Short mmCIF file of C-alpha atoms in Angstrom, two decimals:
data_model
loop_
_atom_site.label_atom_id
_atom_site.label_comp_id
_atom_site.label_asym_id
_atom_site.label_seq_id
_atom_site.Cartn_x
_atom_site.Cartn_y
_atom_site.Cartn_z
CA UNK A 1 0.00 0.00 0.00
CA UNK A 2 1.47 3.34 -1.02
CA UNK A 3 0.54 6.01 1.50
CA UNK A 4 1.68 8.96 -0.59
CA UNK A 5 3.28 12.20 0.57
CA UNK A 6 2.87 13.09 4.20
CA UNK A 7 1.82 16.49 5.47
CA UNK A 8 4.19 18.67 7.52
CA UNK A 9 4.87 17.07 10.88
CA UNK A 10 3.50 20.01 12.81
CA UNK A 11 0.06 19.37 11.30
CA UNK A 12 -0.46 15.60 11.24
CA UNK A 13 0.68 12.19 12.34
CA UNK A 14 2.54 9.68 10.22
CA UNK A 15 0.11 6.95 9.12
CA UNK A 16 0.87 3.30 8.68
CA UNK A 17 1.42 0.11 10.62
CA UNK A 18 5.11 0.92 11.25
CA UNK A 19 4.55 4.55 12.19
CA UNK A 20 7.39 6.52 13.68
CA UNK A 21 7.37 8.18 17.07
CA UNK A 22 4.93 11.02 17.54
CA UNK A 23 5.60 13.84 15.06
CA UNK A 24 5.70 16.27 17.98
CA UNK A 25 8.74 14.37 19.23
CA UNK A 26 10.41 14.64 15.85
CA UNK A 27 9.64 18.36 15.75
CA UNK A 28 11.22 18.81 19.19
CA UNK A 29 14.33 17.12 17.79
CA UNK A 30 14.35 19.63 14.95
CA UNK A 31 13.09 17.39 12.13
CA UNK A 32 10.76 18.79 9.49
CA UNK A 33 8.95 16.93 6.72
CA UNK A 34 10.21 17.73 3.21
CA UNK A 35 7.54 16.69 0.73
CA UNK A 36 9.88 17.01 -2.28
CA UNK A 37 12.25 14.42 -0.85
CA UNK A 38 9.64 12.48 1.15
CA UNK A 39 11.92 12.54 4.21
CA UNK A 40 12.16 14.02 7.65
CA UNK A 41 15.16 16.39 7.61
CA UNK A 42 17.05 18.22 10.34
CA UNK A 43 19.55 20.94 9.37
CA UNK A 44 22.23 22.98 11.03
CA UNK A 45 24.95 25.33 9.83
CA UNK A 46 28.19 26.00 11.69
CA UNK A 47 30.58 28.75 10.68
CA UNK A 48 34.16 27.55 10.33
CA UNK A 49 35.28 30.65 12.23
CA UNK A 50 33.21 29.46 15.22
CA UNK A 51 35.38 26.33 15.18
CA UNK A 52 38.58 28.38 14.96
CA UNK A 53 39.11 27.38 11.31
CA UNK A 54 39.47 29.32 8.09
CA UNK A 55 37.65 28.37 4.90
CA UNK A 56 40.96 27.63 3.21
CA UNK A 57 41.88 25.02 5.83
CA UNK A 58 39.39 22.50 4.46
CA UNK A 59 39.36 23.41 0.78
CA UNK A 60 39.89 20.51 -1.60
CA UNK A 61 43.03 22.18 -2.95
CA UNK A 62 44.65 21.92 0.53
CA UNK A 63 43.53 18.39 1.26
CA UNK A 64 45.46 16.86 -1.63
CA UNK A 65 48.58 16.85 0.53
CA UNK A 66 47.11 14.62 3.25
CA UNK A 67 46.43 11.58 1.12
CA UNK A 68 47.39 10.32 -2.34
CA UNK A 69 43.70 9.37 -2.71
CA UNK A 70 42.72 13.05 -2.94
CA UNK A 71 43.29 14.22 -6.50
CA UNK A 72 44.67 17.73 -6.89
CA UNK A 73 42.02 18.48 -9.54
CA UNK A 74 39.03 17.54 -7.33
CA UNK A 75 36.08 19.91 -7.58
CA UNK A 76 32.81 20.16 -5.70
CA UNK A 77 32.37 20.09 -1.97
CA UNK A 78 34.07 18.14 0.79
CA UNK A 79 31.26 15.89 2.02
CA UNK A 80 31.25 13.59 5.06
CA UNK A 81 28.69 10.79 5.29
CA UNK A 82 27.56 8.37 7.98
CA UNK A 83 24.48 6.26 8.52
CA UNK A 84 22.70 4.39 11.27
CA UNK A 85 21.01 1.04 10.70
CA UNK A 86 18.41 -1.09 12.47
CA UNK A 87 20.84 -3.90 13.19
CA UNK A 88 24.21 -4.64 14.65
CA UNK A 89 24.84 -7.34 12.07
CA UNK A 90 25.61 -6.90 8.41
CA UNK A 91 23.42 -8.43 5.73
CA UNK A 92 19.74 -9.17 5.21
CA UNK A 93 17.29 -7.41 7.48
CA UNK A 94 19.56 -4.48 8.31
CA UNK A 95 17.94 -1.26 7.14
CA UNK A 96 19.60 2.19 7.10
CA UNK A 97 17.17 4.57 8.79
CA UNK A 98 19.22 7.71 9.43
CA UNK A 99 21.70 9.31 7.02
CA UNK A 100 24.04 12.03 8.24
CA UNK A 101 25.78 14.52 5.95
CA UNK A 102 28.22 17.34 6.55
CA UNK A 103 29.33 19.50 3.61
CA UNK A 104 31.87 22.28 3.63
CA UNK A 105 30.28 25.17 1.75
CA UNK A 106 32.30 28.41 1.54
CA UNK A 107 32.88 29.49 5.15
CA UNK A 108 30.58 26.98 6.89
CA UNK A 109 29.75 23.34 7.49
CA UNK A 110 26.19 22.48 6.52
CA UNK A 111 24.88 19.46 8.39
CA UNK A 112 21.78 17.46 7.48
CA UNK A 113 20.24 14.35 8.99
CA UNK A 114 17.65 12.44 7.00
CA UNK A 115 15.25 10.11 8.79
CA UNK A 116 13.47 7.24 7.09
CA UNK A 117 9.71 7.89 7.27
CA UNK A 118 8.78 4.20 7.66
CA UNK A 119 10.42 0.82 7.29
CA UNK A 120 9.83 -0.36 3.75
CA UNK A 121 10.04 3.17 2.34
CA UNK A 122 13.78 3.36 1.73
CA UNK A 123 13.53 4.52 -1.91
CA UNK A 124 13.24 8.28 -1.15
CA UNK A 125 16.22 8.04 1.19
CA UNK A 126 18.34 6.33 -1.45
CA UNK A 127 17.25 8.76 -4.21
CA UNK A 128 18.14 11.77 -2.05
CA UNK A 129 21.51 10.17 -1.19
CA UNK A 130 22.35 9.64 -4.85
CA UNK A 131 21.58 13.31 -5.56
CA UNK A 132 23.85 14.36 -2.66
CA UNK A 133 26.66 12.06 -3.80
CA UNK A 134 26.59 13.55 -7.31
CA UNK A 135 27.42 16.95 -5.79
CA UNK A 136 30.32 15.72 -3.66
CA UNK A 137 33.81 16.49 -4.91
CA UNK A 138 35.37 14.43 -2.14
CA UNK A 139 33.42 11.97 0.00
CA UNK A 140 34.76 11.04 3.42
CA UNK A 141 33.27 7.98 5.10
CA UNK A 142 34.11 5.87 8.13
CA UNK A 143 33.70 2.12 8.20
CA UNK A 144 32.30 1.40 11.67
CA UNK A 145 33.08 -2.31 11.39
CA UNK A 146 36.80 -1.76 10.81
CA UNK A 147 37.21 1.71 12.26
CA UNK A 148 39.01 2.76 9.09
CA UNK A 149 38.38 6.09 7.44
CA UNK A 150 38.56 6.53 3.72
CA UNK A 151 38.22 8.89 0.84
CA UNK A 152 36.19 8.39 -2.28
CA UNK A 153 36.54 10.71 -5.25
CA UNK A 154 34.39 11.34 -8.29
#
């Protein structure tokens, strides 16, 4: 059964047999429903100067010296990605339900968290992630299982 787009969380509940916590709770956590993406999204923006950093410190042109995996001609934004899943094991039955993104844009870090509306409705989350990945000039991820960090480039 396709439930269709949901109304803003301030105005209605999330229908369905696997409904999320009360929308008021999500609103208190800072999540808002984005109909275009069909996701709950929470955003924040932190100025690099508030972290004691300059914009040039994390530019792709400067990061090429820290790893041979970072090409000197990389363009786009520095993007960090992490996700949370429903299980501690890898494999079947483990569903990503929360994606976290941090992008360096000019003089700030823009942070977004995307929450899966319901189990079984992963497609909007994956579509939005693919759009975000297309914009990344350099993707930084951390493998929780191994503890290793890595770089992925376009």
